[in-house]
CSV table of C-alpha atoms in Angstrom, one decimal:
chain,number,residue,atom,x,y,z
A,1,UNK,CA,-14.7,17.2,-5.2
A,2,UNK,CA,-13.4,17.4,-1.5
A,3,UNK,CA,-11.2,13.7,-0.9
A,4,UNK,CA,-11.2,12.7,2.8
A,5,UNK,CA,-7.8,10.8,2.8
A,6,UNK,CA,-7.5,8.7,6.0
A,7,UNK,CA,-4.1,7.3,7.0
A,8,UNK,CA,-3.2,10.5,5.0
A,9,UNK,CA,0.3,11.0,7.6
A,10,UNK,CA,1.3,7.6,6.8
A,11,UNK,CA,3.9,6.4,4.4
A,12,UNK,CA,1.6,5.9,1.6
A,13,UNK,CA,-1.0,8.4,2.2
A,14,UNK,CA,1.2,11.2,2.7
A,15,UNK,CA,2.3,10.2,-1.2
A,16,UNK,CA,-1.7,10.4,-2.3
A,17,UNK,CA,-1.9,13.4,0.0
A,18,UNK,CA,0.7,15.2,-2.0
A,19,UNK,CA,-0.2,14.0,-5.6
A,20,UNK,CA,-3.7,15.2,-5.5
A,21,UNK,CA,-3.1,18.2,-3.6
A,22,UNK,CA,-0.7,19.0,-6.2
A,23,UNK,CA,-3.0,18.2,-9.1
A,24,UNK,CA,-5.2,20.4,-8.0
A,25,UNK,CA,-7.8,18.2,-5.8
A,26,UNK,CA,-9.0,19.8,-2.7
A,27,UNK,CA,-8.0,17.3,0.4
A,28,UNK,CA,-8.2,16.6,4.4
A,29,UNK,CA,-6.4,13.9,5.6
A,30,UNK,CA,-7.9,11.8,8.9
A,31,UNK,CA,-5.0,9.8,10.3
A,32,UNK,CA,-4.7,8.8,14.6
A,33,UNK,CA,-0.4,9.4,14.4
A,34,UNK,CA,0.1,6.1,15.2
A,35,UNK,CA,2.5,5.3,12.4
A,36,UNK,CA,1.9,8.7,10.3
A,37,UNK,CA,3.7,11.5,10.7
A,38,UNK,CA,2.2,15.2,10.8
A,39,UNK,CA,5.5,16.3,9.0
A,40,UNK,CA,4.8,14.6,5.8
A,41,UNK,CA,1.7,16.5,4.9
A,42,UNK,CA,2.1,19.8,2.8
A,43,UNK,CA,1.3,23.1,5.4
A,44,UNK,CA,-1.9,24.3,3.5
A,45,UNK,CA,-3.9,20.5,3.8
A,46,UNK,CA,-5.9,20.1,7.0
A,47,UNK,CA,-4.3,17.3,9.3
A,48,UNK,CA,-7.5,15.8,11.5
A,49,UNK,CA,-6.1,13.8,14.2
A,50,UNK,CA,-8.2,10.6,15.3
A,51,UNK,CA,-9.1,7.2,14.2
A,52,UNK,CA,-11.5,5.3,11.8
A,53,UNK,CA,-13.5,3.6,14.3
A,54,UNK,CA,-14.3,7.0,15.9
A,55,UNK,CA,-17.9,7.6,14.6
A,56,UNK,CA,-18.6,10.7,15.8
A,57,UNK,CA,-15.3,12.3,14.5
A,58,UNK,CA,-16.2,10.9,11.2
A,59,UNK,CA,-19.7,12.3,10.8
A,60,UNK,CA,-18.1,15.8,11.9
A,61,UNK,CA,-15.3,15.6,9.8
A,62,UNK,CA,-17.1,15.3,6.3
A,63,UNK,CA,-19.8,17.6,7.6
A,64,UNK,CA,-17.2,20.0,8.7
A,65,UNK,CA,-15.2,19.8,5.4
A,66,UNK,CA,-18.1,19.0,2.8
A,67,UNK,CA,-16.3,15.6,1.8
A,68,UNK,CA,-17.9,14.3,-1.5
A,69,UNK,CA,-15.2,11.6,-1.7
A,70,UNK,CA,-13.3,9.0,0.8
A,71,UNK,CA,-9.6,7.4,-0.2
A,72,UNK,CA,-9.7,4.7,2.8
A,73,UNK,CA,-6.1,4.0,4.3
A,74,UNK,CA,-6.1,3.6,7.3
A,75,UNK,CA,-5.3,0.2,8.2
A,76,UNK,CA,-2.7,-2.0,10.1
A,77,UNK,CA,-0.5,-3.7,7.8
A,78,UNK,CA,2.2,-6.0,9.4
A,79,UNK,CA,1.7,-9.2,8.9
A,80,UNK,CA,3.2,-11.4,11.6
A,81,UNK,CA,1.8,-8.8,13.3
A,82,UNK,CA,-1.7,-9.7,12.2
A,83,UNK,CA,-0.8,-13.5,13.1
A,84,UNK,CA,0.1,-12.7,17.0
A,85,UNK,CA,-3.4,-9.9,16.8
A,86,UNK,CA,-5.9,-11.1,14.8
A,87,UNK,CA,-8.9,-10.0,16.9
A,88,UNK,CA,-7.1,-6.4,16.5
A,89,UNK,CA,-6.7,-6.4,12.7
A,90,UNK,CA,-10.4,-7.4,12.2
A,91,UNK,CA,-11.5,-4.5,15.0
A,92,UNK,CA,-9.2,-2.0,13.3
A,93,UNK,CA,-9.1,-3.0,9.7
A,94,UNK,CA,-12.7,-4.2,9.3
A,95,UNK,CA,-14.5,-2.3,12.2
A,96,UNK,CA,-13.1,0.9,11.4
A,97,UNK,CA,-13.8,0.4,7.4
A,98,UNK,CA,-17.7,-0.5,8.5
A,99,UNK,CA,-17.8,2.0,10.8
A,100,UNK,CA,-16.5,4.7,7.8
A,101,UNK,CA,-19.2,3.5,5.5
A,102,UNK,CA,-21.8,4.4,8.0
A,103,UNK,CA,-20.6,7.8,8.0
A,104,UNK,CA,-20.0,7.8,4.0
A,105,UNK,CA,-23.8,6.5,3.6
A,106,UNK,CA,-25.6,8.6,6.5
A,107,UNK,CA,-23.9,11.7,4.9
A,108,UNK,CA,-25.0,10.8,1.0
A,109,UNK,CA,-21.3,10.4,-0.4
A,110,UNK,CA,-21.3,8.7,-3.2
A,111,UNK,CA,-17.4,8.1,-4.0
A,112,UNK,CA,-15.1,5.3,-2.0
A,113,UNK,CA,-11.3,4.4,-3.2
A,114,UNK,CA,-10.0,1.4,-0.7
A,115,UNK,CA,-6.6,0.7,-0.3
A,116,UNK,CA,-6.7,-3.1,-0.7
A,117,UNK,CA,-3.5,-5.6,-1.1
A,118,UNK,CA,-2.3,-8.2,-3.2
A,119,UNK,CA,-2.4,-10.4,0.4
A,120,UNK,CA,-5.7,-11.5,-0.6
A,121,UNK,CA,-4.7,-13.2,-3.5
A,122,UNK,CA,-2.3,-15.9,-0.8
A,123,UNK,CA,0.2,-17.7,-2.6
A,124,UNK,CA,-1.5,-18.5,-6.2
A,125,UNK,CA,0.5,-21.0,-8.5
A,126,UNK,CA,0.3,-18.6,-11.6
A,127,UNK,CA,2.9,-16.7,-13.7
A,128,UNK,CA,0.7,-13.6,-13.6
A,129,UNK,CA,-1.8,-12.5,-11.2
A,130,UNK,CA,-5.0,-10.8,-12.7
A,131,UNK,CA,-7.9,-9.6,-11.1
A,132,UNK,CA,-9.9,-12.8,-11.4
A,133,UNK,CA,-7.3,-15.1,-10.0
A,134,UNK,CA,-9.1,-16.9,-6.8
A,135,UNK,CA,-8.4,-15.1,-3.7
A,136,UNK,CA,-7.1,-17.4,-0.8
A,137,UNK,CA,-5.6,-15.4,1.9
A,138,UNK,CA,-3.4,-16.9,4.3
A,139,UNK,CA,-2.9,-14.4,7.1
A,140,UNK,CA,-5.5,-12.4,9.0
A,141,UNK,CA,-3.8,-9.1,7.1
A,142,UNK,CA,-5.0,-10.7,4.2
A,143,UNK,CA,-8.5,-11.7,5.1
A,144,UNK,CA,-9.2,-9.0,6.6
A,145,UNK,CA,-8.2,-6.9,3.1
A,146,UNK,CA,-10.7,-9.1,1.3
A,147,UNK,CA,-13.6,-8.6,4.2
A,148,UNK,CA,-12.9,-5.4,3.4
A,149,UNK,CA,-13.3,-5.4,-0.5
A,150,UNK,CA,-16.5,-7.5,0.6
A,151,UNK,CA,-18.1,-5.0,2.4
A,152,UNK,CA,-17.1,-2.0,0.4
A,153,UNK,CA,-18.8,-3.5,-2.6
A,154,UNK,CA,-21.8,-4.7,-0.2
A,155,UNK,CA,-22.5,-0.9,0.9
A,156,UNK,CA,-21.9,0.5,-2.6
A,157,UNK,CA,-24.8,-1.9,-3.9
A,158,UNK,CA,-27.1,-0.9,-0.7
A,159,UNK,CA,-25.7,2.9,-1.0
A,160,UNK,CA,-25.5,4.0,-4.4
A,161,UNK,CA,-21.8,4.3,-3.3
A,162,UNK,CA,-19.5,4.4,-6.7
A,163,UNK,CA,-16.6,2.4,-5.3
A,164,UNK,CA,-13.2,1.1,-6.4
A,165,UNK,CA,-10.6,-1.3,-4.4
A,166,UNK,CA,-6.9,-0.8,-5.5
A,167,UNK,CA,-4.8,-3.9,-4.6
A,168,UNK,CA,-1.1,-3.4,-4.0
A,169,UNK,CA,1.9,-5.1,-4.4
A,170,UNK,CA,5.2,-4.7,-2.8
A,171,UNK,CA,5.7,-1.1,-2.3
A,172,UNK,CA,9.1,0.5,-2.1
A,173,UNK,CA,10.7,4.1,-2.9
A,174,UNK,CA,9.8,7.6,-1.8
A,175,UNK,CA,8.9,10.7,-3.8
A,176,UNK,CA,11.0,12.6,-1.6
A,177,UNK,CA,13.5,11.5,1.6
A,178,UNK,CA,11.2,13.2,4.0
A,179,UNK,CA,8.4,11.2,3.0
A,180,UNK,CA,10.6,7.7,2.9
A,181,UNK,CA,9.1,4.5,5.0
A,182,UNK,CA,10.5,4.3,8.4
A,183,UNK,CA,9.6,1.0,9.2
A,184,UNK,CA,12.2,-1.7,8.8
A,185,UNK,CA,9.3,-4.5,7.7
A,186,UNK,CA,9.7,-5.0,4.0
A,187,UNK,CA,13.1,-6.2,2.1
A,188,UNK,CA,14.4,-2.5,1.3
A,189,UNK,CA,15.1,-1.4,4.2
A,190,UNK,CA,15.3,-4.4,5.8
A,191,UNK,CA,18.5,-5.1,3.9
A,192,UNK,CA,19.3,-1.6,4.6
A,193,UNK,CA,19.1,-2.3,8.4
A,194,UNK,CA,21.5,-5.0,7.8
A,195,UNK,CA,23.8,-3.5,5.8
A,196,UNK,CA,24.4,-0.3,7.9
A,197,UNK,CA,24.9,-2.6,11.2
A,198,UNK,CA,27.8,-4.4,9.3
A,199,UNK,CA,25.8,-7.5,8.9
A,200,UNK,CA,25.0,-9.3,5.5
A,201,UNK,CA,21.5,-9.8,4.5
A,202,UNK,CA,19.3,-12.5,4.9
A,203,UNK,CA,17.5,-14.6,1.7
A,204,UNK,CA,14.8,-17.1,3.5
A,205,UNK,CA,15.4,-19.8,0.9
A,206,UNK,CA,17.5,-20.2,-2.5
A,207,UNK,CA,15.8,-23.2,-3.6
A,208,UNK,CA,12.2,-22.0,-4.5
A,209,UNK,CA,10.8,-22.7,-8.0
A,210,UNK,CA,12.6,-19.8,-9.2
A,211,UNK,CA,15.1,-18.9,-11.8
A,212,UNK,CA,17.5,-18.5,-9.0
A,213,UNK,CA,15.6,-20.1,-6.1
A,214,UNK,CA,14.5,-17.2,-4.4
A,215,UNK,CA,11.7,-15.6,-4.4
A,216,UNK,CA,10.1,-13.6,-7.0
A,217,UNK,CA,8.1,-10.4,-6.6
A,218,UNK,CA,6.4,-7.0,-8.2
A,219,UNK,CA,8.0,-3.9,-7.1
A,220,UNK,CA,6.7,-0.1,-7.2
A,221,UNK,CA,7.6,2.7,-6.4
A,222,UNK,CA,5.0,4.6,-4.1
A,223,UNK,CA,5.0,7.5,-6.5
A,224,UNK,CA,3.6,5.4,-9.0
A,225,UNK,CA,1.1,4.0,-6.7
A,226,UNK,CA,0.2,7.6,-5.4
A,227,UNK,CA,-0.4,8.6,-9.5
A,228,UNK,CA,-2.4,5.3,-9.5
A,229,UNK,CA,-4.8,6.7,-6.6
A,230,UNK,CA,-4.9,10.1,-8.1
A,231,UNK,CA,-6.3,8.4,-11.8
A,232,UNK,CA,-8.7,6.3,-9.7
A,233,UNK,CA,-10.0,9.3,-7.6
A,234,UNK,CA,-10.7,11.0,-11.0
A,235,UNK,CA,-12.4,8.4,-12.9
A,236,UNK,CA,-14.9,7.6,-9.8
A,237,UNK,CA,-15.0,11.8,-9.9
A,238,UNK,CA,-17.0,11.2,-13.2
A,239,UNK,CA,-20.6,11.6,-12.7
A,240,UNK,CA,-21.6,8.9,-15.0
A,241,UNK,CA,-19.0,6.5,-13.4
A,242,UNK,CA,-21.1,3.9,-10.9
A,243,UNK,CA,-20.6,0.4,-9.2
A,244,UNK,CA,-17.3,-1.6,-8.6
A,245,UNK,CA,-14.1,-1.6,-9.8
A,246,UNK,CA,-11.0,-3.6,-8.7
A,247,UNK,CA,-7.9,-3.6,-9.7
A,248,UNK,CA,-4.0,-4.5,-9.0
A,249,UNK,CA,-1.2,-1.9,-8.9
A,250,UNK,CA,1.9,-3.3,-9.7
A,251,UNK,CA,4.7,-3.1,-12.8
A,252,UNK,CA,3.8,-6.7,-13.8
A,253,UNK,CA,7.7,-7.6,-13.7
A,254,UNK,CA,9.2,-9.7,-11.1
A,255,UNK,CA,12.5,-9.0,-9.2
A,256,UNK,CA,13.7,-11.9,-7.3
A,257,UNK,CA,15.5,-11.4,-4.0
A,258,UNK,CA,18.7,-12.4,-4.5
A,259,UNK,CA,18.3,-9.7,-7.7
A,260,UNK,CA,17.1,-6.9,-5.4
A,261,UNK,CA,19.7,-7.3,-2.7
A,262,UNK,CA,22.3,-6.9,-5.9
A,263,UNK,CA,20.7,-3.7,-6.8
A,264,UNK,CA,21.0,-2.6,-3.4
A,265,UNK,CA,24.2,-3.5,-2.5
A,266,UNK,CA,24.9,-1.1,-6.4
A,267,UNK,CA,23.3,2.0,-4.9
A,268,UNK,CA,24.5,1.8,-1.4
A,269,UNK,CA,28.3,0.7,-2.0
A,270,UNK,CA,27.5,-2.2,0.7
A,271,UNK,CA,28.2,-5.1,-1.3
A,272,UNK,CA,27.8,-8.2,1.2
A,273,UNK,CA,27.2,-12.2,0.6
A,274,UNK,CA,24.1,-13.0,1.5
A,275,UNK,CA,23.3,-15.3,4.4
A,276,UNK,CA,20.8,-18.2,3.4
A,277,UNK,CA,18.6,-19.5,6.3
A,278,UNK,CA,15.4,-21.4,5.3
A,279,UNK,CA,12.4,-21.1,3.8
A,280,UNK,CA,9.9,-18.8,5.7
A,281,UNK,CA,6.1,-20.6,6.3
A,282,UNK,CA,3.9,-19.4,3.5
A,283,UNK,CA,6.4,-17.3,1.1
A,284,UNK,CA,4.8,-18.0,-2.4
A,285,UNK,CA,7.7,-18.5,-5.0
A,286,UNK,CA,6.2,-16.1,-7.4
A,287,UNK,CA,3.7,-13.5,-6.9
A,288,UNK,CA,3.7,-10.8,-10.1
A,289,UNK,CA,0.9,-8.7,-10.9
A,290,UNK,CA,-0.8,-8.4,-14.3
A,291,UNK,CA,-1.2,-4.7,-14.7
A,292,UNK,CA,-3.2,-4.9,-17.9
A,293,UNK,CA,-6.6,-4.0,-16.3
A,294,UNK,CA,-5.1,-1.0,-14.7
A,295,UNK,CA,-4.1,0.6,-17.6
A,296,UNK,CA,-7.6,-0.3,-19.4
A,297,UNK,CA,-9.4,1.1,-17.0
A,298,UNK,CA,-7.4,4.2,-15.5
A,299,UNK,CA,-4.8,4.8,-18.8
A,300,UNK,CA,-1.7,3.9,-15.8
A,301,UNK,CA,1.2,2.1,-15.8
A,302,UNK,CA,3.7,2.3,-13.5
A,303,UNK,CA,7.1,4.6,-14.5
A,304,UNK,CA,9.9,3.7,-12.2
A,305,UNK,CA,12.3,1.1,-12.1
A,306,UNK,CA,13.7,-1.0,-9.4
A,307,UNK,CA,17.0,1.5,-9.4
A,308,UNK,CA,14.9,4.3,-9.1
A,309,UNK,CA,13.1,2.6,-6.3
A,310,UNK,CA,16.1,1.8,-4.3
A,311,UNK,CA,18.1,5.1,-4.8
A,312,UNK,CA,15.4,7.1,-3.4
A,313,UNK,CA,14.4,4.9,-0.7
A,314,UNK,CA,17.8,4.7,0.1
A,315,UNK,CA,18.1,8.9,0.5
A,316,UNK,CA,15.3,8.3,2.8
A,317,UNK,CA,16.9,6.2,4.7
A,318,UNK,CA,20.1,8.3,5.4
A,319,UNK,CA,17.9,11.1,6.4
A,320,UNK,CA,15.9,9.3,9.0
A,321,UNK,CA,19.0,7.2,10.2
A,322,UNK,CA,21.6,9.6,10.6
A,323,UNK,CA,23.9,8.2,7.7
């Protein structure tokens, strides 16, 4: 196998990049630079600069490199972002995935991994989330995700395509400083942020149907989601292996935010009271993965704890921030 990786520079696919390269699986990553970095990515993996939605490139690209597989991405992935854009997410997100499985079908691949997202689930009133639980996105980010798991399912029917949708949960960590996030979007190192500038963090909300009235979410660490895509790339490897699989990614523990701002505050030595504003529109009070399905299928389960998580994103951090 040959694995086209797009978004391969970015924070995540610079972890899958690594993890397969290293186990052996011969990869090209596809990624435009707009939020991946060509530093990430190991010197001997080919780094094709350009976009999803670029045809063409495409077509030349698993021509060039005699792809037999595609782990998709590529994607934009902020979601008030998606709220003040939605016209862009759906061009980007779903254009650029339809525009892929052109490419995929025209040149007779027959293995697709999609980076999906627990977004498309919304805000379910369940203890656990499984695969089947009804999926009700509220954002564009989300819907989009879920056109997407839509259409890669409807070209793998019309295709012969053998195809598998991997949704996340709230990713956090770094295998190594140099590969850390760098965006100040999601709690880590948004508390981070706050904590190095002297201010307290923020908790939107401390009376949510919680055990402490904040809310509660699955963690984990990118490393594990990296080994997750690396188990999923090798079962749809398997020549006997066809259809659709889905599945979530996630520890199937939840860490409530007043909890991980504690653990935070432990591995940075910034120990600040938090400032309590009110609840943000949408936040779901619980949103916890069940992970049995996972481990069923692919024999994973996530290894790293929420220390683990933080410590290293936090050495990422310091590298990319000067601390």
């Amino acid at each position: 196998m040959t694995w086209l990786i797009t978004g391969g520079a970015g924070y995540i696919g610079a972890h899958v990049v690594r993890v397969m390269a290293g186990a052996g699986e011969r990869v090209v990553a596809l990624d435009d630079l707009s939020a991946g970095h060509a530093a990430r990515l190991p010197e001997d993996v080919p780094l094709v600069r350009g976009s999803s939605l670029d045809g063409e490139l495409l077509k030349r690209v698993l021509a060039e490199h005699e792809v037999t597989g595609v782990v998709h991405l590529a994607a934009r992935k902020q979601v008030a972002e998606s709220v003040a854009q939605p016209t862009r997410y759906y061009q980007e997100n779903v254009g650029g995935l339809a525009t892929l499985l052109d490419a995929v079908a025209e040149a007779g691949i027959r293995r697709l991994l999609f980076s999906s997202s627990a977004a498309v689930y919304g805000n379910p009133d369940v203890d656990l989330i499984t695969e089947d639980t009804p999926c009700a996105p509220v954002n564009p980010y989300g819907e989009t995700k879920l056109a997407g798991e839509w259409l890669v399912r409807a070209a793998g029917q019309a295709h012969g395509i053998a195809t598998t949708c991997l949704r996340y949960f709230n990713v956090a960590g770094a295998a190594a400083p140099e590969l850390a996030d760098t965006g100040v979007f999601n709690i880590v190192p948004m508390v981070f942020d706050r904590l190095t500038r002297g201010e307290a963090p923020r908790i939107f909300g401390d009376d949510h149907p919680t055990p402490d009235g904040t809310c509660v979410r699955d963690y984990i660490h990118v490393a594990d989601l990296a080994d997750a895509h690396l188990a999923a790339a090798r079962r749809l490897a398997d020549p006997d292996v066809t259809g659709d699989l889905t599945l979530n990614i996630g520890r199937g523990e939840g860490v409530s935010v007043r909890e991980m701002i504690t653990v935070i505050g432990e591995v940075t030595g910034e120990r600040r009271t938090p400032l309590v504003e009110g609840r943000r529109p949408g936040d779901a009070p619980r949103a916890v993965a069940s992970a049995e399905r996972a481990a069923a299928e692919l024999g994973w389960r996530a290894r790293r704890g929420v220390p683990e998580m933080v410590s290293s994103a936090w050495r990422g951090w310091q590298l990319h921030h000067g601390s």
